[in-house]
PDB file of C-alpha atoms in Angstrom:
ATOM      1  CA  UNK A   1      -0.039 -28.049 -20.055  1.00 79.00           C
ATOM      2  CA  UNK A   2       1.286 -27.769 -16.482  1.00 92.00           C
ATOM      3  CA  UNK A   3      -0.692 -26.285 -13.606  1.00 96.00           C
ATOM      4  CA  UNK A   4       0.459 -25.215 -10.515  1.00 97.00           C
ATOM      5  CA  UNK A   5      -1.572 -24.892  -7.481  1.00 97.00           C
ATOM      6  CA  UNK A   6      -2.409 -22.054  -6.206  1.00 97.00           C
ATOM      7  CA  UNK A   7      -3.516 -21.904  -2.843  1.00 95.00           C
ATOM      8  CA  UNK A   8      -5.675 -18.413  -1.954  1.00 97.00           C
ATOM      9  CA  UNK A   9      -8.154 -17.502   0.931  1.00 97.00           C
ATOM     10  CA  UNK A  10     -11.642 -18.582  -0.251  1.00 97.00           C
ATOM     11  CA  UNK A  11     -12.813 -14.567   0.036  1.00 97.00           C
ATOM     12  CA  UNK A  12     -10.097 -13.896  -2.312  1.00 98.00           C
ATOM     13  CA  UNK A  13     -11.261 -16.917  -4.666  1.00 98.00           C
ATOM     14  CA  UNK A  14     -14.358 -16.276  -4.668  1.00 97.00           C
ATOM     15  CA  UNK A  15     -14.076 -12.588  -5.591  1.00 97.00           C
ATOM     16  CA  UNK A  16     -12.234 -13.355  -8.310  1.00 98.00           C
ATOM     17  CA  UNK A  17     -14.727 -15.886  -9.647  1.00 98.00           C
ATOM     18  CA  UNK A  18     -17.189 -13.010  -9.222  1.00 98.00           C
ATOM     19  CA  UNK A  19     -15.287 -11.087 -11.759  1.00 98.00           C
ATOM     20  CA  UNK A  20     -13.797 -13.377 -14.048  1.00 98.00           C
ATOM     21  CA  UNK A  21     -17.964 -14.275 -14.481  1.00 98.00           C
ATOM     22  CA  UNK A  22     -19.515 -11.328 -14.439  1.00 98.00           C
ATOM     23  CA  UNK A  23     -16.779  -9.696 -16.736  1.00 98.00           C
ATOM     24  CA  UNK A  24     -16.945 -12.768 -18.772  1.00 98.00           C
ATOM     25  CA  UNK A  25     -12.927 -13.324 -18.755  1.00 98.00           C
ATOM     26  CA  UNK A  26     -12.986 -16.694 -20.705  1.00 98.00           C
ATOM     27  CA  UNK A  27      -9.154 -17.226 -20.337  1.00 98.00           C
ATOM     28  CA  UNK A  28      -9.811 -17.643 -16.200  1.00 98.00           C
ATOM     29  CA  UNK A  29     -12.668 -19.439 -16.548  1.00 98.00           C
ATOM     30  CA  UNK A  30     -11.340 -22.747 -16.985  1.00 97.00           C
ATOM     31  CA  UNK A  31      -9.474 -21.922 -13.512  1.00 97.00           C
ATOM     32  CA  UNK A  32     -12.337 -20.135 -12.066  1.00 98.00           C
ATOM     33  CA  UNK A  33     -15.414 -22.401 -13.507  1.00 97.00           C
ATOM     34  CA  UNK A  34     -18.060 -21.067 -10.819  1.00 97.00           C
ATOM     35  CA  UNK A  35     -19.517 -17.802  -8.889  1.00 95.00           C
ATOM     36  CA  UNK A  36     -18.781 -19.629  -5.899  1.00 94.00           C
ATOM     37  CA  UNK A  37     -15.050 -21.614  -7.112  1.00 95.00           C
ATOM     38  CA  UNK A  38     -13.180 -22.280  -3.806  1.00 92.00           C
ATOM     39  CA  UNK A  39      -9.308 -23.195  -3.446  1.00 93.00           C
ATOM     40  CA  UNK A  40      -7.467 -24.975  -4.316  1.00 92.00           C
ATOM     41  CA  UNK A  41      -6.958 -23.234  -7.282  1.00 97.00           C
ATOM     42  CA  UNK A  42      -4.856 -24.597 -10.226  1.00 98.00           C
ATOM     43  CA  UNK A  43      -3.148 -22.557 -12.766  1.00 98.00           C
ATOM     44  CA  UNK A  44      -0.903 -22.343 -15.821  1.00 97.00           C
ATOM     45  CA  UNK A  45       1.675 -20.094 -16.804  1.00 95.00           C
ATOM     46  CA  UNK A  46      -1.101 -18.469 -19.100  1.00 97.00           C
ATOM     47  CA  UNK A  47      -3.868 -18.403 -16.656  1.00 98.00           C
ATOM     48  CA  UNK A  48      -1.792 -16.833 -14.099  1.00 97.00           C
ATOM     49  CA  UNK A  49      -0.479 -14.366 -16.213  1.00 97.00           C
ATOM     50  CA  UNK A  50      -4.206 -14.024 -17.226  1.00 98.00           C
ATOM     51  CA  UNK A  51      -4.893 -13.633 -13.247  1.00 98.00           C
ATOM     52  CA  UNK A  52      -2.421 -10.783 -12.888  1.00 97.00           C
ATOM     53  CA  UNK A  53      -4.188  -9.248 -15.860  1.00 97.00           C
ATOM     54  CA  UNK A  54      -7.305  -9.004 -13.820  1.00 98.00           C
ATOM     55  CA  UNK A  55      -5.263  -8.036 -10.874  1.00 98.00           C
ATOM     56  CA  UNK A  56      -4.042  -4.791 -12.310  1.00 97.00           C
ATOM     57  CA  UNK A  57      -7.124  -4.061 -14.630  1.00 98.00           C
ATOM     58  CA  UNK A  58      -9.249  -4.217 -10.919  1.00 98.00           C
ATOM     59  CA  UNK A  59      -6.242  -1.498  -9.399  1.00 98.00           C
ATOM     60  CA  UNK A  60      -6.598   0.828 -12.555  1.00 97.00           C
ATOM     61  CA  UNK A  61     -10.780   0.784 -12.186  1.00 98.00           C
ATOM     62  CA  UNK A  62     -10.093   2.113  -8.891  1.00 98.00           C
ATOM     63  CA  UNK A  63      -7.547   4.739 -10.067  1.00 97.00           C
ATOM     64  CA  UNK A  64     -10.851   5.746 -12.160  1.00 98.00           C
ATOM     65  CA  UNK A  65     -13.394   5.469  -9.612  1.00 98.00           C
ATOM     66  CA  UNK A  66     -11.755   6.967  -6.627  1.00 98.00           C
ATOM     67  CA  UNK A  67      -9.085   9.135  -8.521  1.00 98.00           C
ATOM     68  CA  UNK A  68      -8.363  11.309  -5.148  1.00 98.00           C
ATOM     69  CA  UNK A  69      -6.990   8.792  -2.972  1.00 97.00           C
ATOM     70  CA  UNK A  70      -3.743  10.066  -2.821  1.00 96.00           C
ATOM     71  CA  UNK A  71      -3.259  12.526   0.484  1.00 95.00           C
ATOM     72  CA  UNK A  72      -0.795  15.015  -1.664  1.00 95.00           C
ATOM     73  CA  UNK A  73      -3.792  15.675  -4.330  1.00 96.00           C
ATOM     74  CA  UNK A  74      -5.476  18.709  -3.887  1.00 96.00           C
ATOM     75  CA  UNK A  75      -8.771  17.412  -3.687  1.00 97.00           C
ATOM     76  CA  UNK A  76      -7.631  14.586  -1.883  1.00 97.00           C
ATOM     77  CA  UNK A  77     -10.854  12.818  -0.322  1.00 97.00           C
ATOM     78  CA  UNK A  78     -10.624   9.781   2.837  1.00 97.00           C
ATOM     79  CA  UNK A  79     -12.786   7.665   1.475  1.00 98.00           C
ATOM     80  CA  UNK A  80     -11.665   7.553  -2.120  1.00 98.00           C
ATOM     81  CA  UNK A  81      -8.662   6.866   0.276  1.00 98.00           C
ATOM     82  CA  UNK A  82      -9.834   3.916   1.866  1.00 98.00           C
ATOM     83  CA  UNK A  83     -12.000   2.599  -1.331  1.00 98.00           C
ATOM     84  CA  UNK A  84      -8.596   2.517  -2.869  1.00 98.00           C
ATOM     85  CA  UNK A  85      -6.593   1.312  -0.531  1.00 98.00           C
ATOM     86  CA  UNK A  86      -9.327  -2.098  -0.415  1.00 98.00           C
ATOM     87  CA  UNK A  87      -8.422  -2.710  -3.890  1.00 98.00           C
ATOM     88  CA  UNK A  88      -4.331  -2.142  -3.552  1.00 97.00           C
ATOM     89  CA  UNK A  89      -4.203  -4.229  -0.699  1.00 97.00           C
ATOM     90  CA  UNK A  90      -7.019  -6.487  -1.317  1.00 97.00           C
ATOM     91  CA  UNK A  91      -7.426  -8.113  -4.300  1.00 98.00           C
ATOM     92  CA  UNK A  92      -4.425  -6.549  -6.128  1.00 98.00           C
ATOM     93  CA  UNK A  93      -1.423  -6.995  -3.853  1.00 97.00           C
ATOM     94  CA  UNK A  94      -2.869 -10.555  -2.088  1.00 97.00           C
ATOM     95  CA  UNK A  95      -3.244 -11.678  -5.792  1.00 97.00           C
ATOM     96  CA  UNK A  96       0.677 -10.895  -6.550  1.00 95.00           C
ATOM     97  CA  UNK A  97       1.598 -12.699  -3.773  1.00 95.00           C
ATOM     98  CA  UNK A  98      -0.352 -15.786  -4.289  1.00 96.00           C
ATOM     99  CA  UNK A  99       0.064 -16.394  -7.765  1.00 96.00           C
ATOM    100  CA  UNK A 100       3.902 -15.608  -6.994  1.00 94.00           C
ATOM    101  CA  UNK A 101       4.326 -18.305  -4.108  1.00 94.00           C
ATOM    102  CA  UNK A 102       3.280 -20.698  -6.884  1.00 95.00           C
ATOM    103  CA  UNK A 103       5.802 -19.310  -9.895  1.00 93.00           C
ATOM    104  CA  UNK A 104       8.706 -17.954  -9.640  1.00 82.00           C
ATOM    105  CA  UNK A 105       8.740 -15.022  -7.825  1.00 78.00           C
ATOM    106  CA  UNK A 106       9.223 -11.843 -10.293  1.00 81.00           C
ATOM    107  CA  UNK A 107       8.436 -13.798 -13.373  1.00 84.00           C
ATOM    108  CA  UNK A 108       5.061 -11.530 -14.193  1.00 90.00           C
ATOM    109  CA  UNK A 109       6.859  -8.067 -12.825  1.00 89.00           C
ATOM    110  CA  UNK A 110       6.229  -7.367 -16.442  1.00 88.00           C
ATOM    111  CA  UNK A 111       2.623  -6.956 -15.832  1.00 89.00           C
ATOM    112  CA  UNK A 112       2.710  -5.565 -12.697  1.00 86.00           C
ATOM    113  CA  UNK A 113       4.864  -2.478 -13.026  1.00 68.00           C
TER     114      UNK A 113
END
């Protein structure tokens, strides 16, 4: 099996070991073997796709949790806003692009979209 590397901030490493342990997501933890797993981080095809998994399961919990983040919802609330928004640009969108720089870019747009 080929892995690529992956190479991340250690914040955003380290919150995905977070998950992928406290979630118990056996498919990353071969790629994420530790709480405290810093980069480099290498992946195959699998994993990754495994890692977008978690990517868009984390932006659908906050869908759930903060449900009036958008400013054209009639109950629309700023910091469901801004709880959101740390998610969609945090570890959703920054996990895109890394695992992307490392594959081909759109090869996982199946997951994403």
């Amino acid at each position: 099996m080929i892995k690529r590397e992956v190479l991340m901030p250690v914040e955003l490493a380290e919150e995905i070991a977070q998950i992928v342990h406290k979630e118990g997501y056996e498919a990353l933890k071969g790629a994420f073997p530790a709480i405290d797993t810093v980069p480099p981080i290498f992946l195959s095809e699998e994993e990754a796709e495994a890692l977008m998994d978690l990517a868009v399961i984390e932006k659908k919990k906050a869908r759930l949790m903060y449900p009036f983040y958008d400013e054209d919802h009639p109950k629309f609330n700023e910091e469901h806003e801004a709880k959101f928004d740390d998610v969609q640009m945090g570890i959703y969108e920054k996990t895109i692009y890394y695992v992307e720089s490392a594959f081909k870019k759109g090869s996982f747009d199946h997951l994403i979209k």
